[in-house]
Coordinates of C-alpha atoms in Angstrom, one line a residue:
V1 CA -28.6 -56.8 -161.6
D2 CA -26.8 -59.2 -159.6
Y3 CA -23.9 -56.6 -157.7
T4 CA -22.0 -59.0 -156.1
A5 CA -21.0 -60.3 -159.3
I6 CA -20.0 -57.0 -161.0
D7 CA -16.5 -56.2 -162.1
A8 CA -15.7 -53.2 -161.1
K9 CA -14.1 -52.5 -164.6
N10 CA -17.4 -53.1 -166.2
Y11 CA -19.3 -51.1 -163.7
Q12 CA -20.0 -48.4 -166.3
D13 CA -21.6 -51.2 -168.6
E14 CA -23.2 -53.5 -166.2
C15 CA -25.5 -50.4 -164.5
A16 CA -28.0 -48.5 -165.9
V17 CA -27.0 -45.0 -167.0
I18 CA -29.1 -41.9 -166.0
E19 CA -29.7 -40.1 -169.1
K20 CA -28.6 -36.2 -167.6
D21 CA -29.6 -34.2 -170.6
Q22 CA -32.9 -35.5 -170.8
H23 CA -33.5 -35.1 -167.2
I24 CA -32.3 -31.6 -167.7
Q25 CA -34.8 -30.9 -170.1
Y26 CA -37.5 -32.4 -168.2
L27 CA -36.7 -30.4 -165.2
L28 CA -36.4 -26.9 -167.4
G29 CA -39.6 -27.7 -168.4
M30 CA -41.3 -28.2 -165.3
L31 CA -39.9 -24.7 -164.4
I32 CA -42.1 -23.2 -167.0
N33 CA -45.2 -25.3 -167.1
L34 CA -46.3 -28.1 -164.3
P35 CA -48.5 -30.5 -165.3
K36 CA -52.1 -30.5 -164.0
G37 CA -51.5 -33.0 -161.5
Y38 CA -49.2 -31.0 -159.7
E39 CA -52.6 -28.9 -158.4
N40 CA -52.5 -31.0 -155.3
L41 CA -49.2 -29.3 -154.1
D42 CA -51.3 -25.8 -154.1
A43 CA -50.6 -25.8 -150.6
G44 CA -46.7 -26.4 -150.7
I45 CA -45.6 -24.3 -153.4
P46 CA -42.1 -23.1 -152.6
W47 CA -41.4 -26.6 -152.6
I48 CA -41.4 -26.9 -156.4
P49 CA -38.7 -24.3 -157.4
Y50 CA -36.3 -26.0 -154.7
W51 CA -37.0 -29.6 -155.9
I52 CA -36.4 -28.7 -159.4
T53 CA -33.3 -26.3 -158.6
Q54 CA -31.8 -29.2 -156.6
A55 CA -32.2 -31.7 -158.7
L56 CA -30.4 -29.5 -161.8
E57 CA -27.8 -28.9 -159.1
L58 CA -27.3 -32.6 -158.8
L59 CA -27.2 -33.4 -162.6
G60 CA -24.5 -30.9 -162.7
K61 CA -26.9 -27.9 -164.2
R62 CA -25.7 -24.9 -162.3
T63 CA -28.9 -22.8 -161.5
A64 CA -26.9 -20.0 -160.7
D65 CA -26.1 -19.7 -164.6
F66 CA -29.4 -19.9 -165.4
E67 CA -30.5 -16.7 -168.0
E68 CA -31.7 -13.7 -166.1
D69 CA -35.5 -14.1 -167.3
I70 CA -35.5 -17.4 -165.9
K71 CA -34.2 -16.3 -162.5
T72 CA -36.3 -13.2 -162.2
W73 CA -39.7 -15.3 -163.3
I74 CA -38.2 -17.8 -160.3
F75 CA -38.1 -14.6 -157.8
K76 CA -41.2 -13.1 -159.0
Y77 CA -43.0 -16.5 -158.2
L78 CA -41.5 -16.9 -154.9
K79 CA -41.7 -13.0 -153.5
N80 CA -45.5 -13.6 -154.2
L81 CA -45.5 -16.1 -151.2
I82 CA -43.5 -14.3 -148.8
H83 CA -45.6 -13.5 -145.7
P84 CA -45.9 -10.3 -144.3
N85 CA -45.6 -11.2 -140.7
G86 CA -42.0 -13.4 -142.0
G87 CA -41.5 -16.7 -143.9
F88 CA -42.9 -18.1 -146.4
A89 CA -46.6 -19.6 -147.1
G90 CA -47.7 -22.3 -148.9
N91 CA -49.8 -20.5 -151.4
I92 CA -50.9 -16.8 -151.7
G93 CA -53.4 -16.0 -148.8
F94 CA -52.0 -18.7 -146.6
Q95 CA -50.4 -18.6 -143.3
P96 CA -46.6 -18.8 -142.9
H97 CA -45.0 -22.5 -142.4
I98 CA -41.7 -23.1 -141.6
A99 CA -41.5 -26.1 -144.2
S100 CA -42.7 -23.6 -146.9
T101 CA -40.1 -21.2 -145.7
Y102 CA -37.4 -24.0 -145.8
G103 CA -38.5 -24.6 -149.5
G104 CA -38.7 -21.3 -150.5
L105 CA -35.0 -20.2 -149.0
C106 CA -33.1 -23.2 -150.4
A107 CA -34.2 -22.1 -153.9
I108 CA -33.1 -19.1 -153.3
V109 CA -29.6 -20.4 -152.2
N110 CA -29.6 -22.8 -155.2
L111 CA -29.8 -19.6 -157.7
G112 CA -27.3 -17.9 -155.8
K113 CA -29.2 -14.6 -155.5
G114 CA -32.7 -13.1 -154.2
Y115 CA -31.8 -12.8 -150.4
E116 CA -33.0 -9.2 -150.7
L117 CA -36.3 -10.9 -150.8
I118 CA -36.4 -11.9 -147.1
D119 CA -36.7 -9.6 -144.1
W120 CA -34.6 -11.5 -142.0
E121 CA -35.9 -9.9 -138.7
K122 CA -39.2 -11.0 -139.4
T123 CA -38.2 -14.5 -140.1
R124 CA -36.4 -14.5 -136.8
E125 CA -39.6 -13.2 -135.2
F126 CA -41.3 -16.0 -137.0
I127 CA -39.1 -18.9 -135.9
I128 CA -39.4 -17.7 -132.3
R129 CA -43.3 -17.7 -132.5
L130 CA -43.1 -21.5 -133.6
K131 CA -41.2 -22.3 -130.7
E132 CA -42.9 -23.9 -127.5
N133 CA -45.3 -21.3 -126.1
S134 CA -44.0 -18.6 -127.8
F135 CA -46.9 -17.4 -128.8
S136 CA -49.5 -18.2 -126.2
D137 CA -52.2 -15.7 -125.6
R138 CA -54.5 -16.3 -122.6
E139 CA -56.9 -13.6 -123.9
D140 CA -57.3 -15.5 -127.2
P141 CA -58.4 -19.1 -126.5
S142 CA -58.1 -19.5 -130.7
R143 CA -54.3 -19.2 -130.1
I144 CA -53.4 -22.6 -128.3
N145 CA -49.5 -24.2 -128.4
V146 CA -49.5 -27.9 -127.3
A147 CA -45.7 -27.7 -128.2
T148 CA -43.3 -29.5 -125.7
K149 CA -40.3 -27.1 -124.1
G150 CA -37.7 -26.9 -126.8
S151 CA -39.4 -28.0 -130.0
F152 CA -41.3 -25.9 -133.1
T153 CA -44.5 -26.5 -134.5
M154 CA -44.6 -26.4 -138.3
C155 CA -47.2 -22.9 -137.9
E156 CA -49.0 -21.1 -135.5
N157 CA -51.3 -23.8 -133.9
G158 CA -50.1 -26.2 -136.2
E159 CA -48.4 -29.9 -135.8
L160 CA -45.6 -30.9 -134.0
D161 CA -42.8 -33.3 -135.0
M162 CA -38.9 -33.1 -135.7
W163 CA -39.1 -31.9 -139.0
G164 CA -40.0 -28.5 -137.3
C165 CA -36.9 -28.5 -135.4
Y166 CA -34.5 -29.3 -138.8
C167 CA -36.2 -26.9 -140.9
A168 CA -36.4 -24.0 -138.2
L169 CA -32.4 -24.4 -137.7
V170 CA -31.6 -25.0 -141.2
V171 CA -33.4 -21.4 -142.0
A172 CA -31.8 -19.6 -138.8
D173 CA -28.6 -21.2 -140.3
I174 CA -28.8 -20.0 -143.8
L175 CA -29.7 -16.4 -142.6
G176 CA -26.9 -16.0 -140.1
L177 CA -29.4 -15.8 -137.2
L178 CA -27.2 -18.3 -135.3
P179 CA -26.2 -18.5 -132.2
D180 CA -29.6 -17.2 -131.0
E181 CA -30.7 -18.2 -127.7
W182 CA -34.4 -17.6 -128.2
I183 CA -34.1 -20.3 -131.0
T184 CA -31.8 -22.7 -129.7
A185 CA -32.1 -22.7 -126.0
G186 CA -33.4 -26.2 -125.1
V187 CA -33.8 -27.8 -128.5
G188 CA -30.9 -29.7 -128.4
D189 CA -32.6 -31.4 -124.7
Y190 CA -35.5 -32.0 -126.5
I191 CA -33.9 -33.7 -129.7
A192 CA -32.1 -35.9 -127.1
S193 CA -35.4 -36.9 -125.3
C194 CA -36.9 -38.0 -128.5
Q195 CA -34.0 -40.8 -128.9
T196 CA -35.9 -43.9 -128.3
Y197 CA -34.8 -47.0 -126.7
E198 CA -34.2 -48.4 -130.3
G199 CA -31.7 -46.0 -131.1
G200 CA -33.4 -43.9 -133.7
I201 CA -35.1 -40.6 -133.4
S202 CA -38.8 -40.1 -133.1
S203 CA -41.3 -37.4 -134.5
S204 CA -41.7 -36.1 -130.9
L205 CA -41.9 -37.6 -127.2
F206 CA -43.0 -40.9 -126.9
G207 CA -43.0 -42.0 -130.7
E208 CA -41.5 -44.6 -132.6
A209 CA -38.0 -44.7 -134.3
H210 CA -38.2 -43.4 -137.8
A211 CA -35.5 -42.9 -140.3
G212 CA -36.7 -39.3 -141.7
F213 CA -36.9 -37.8 -138.1
T214 CA -33.7 -39.4 -137.3
Y215 CA -32.1 -37.5 -140.4
C216 CA -34.1 -34.3 -139.1
G217 CA -32.9 -34.7 -135.4
L218 CA -29.2 -35.7 -135.9
A219 CA -28.6 -32.6 -138.6
S220 CA -30.1 -30.5 -136.1
M221 CA -27.6 -31.6 -133.4
I222 CA -25.0 -30.9 -135.7
I223 CA -26.4 -27.6 -136.9
L224 CA -26.3 -26.8 -132.7
G225 CA -22.8 -28.5 -132.1
E226 CA -24.6 -30.7 -129.6
T227 CA -24.3 -34.6 -130.9
D228 CA -22.8 -35.5 -127.7
K229 CA -26.3 -35.2 -126.3
L230 CA -27.1 -38.3 -128.1
D231 CA -26.0 -42.3 -127.9
L232 CA -24.5 -41.9 -131.3
S233 CA -23.4 -45.8 -131.2
W234 CA -26.5 -46.8 -130.3
L235 CA -27.9 -44.9 -133.1
A236 CA -25.7 -46.0 -135.7
S237 CA -26.7 -49.3 -134.7
W238 CA -30.2 -48.9 -135.2
V239 CA -29.3 -47.3 -138.3
A240 CA -27.1 -50.2 -139.6
H241 CA -30.0 -52.9 -138.6

């Protein structure tokens, strides 16, 4: 379609229209029975109810109005993934992961109930364990933390990137854990140090500016109320280009 030539009055006729009802029925079906191809997401199961409920919300299907038996099924599904040490695991028997915690908690937010499943204090302790050097134990060489001050790893002994900061802060914000110096101290300075000469934000120190990580970094700074630590004009210039 030549969008420059579209008459605003005929916009509806010129552009493709999303078949909302068909999409909604497809998504509702996915809640009950996923195709075999989704087996490759076995390590990130909490994301599935989040993606589906979020898509339904965007299509105007209020997931808070689901029938109670569907909500109960989703709650049982998520409850099995809550780790006894705080946070959600990607699957039963896995260690807790901040991205899985983000997905599981956002699914609960979309459903409008189920917060009682979350142990808030254990979740707080889990987030703090992911922060730089929070779980270093010199007597246990298996517990290695290579994180930089103010950053978060995705799981204990896991990878470090800007996504960890974003997920940790969103989870903490949703649960009303902020402000909390144990969680937030140094995070804004760390994110600012990841703004590159290009203007965007990288995954970690000395990385390349990346759109996804720029989103995570900027959103984290908004939650922290520390956007003044970024060069926003330079960031906007990078995004525009």
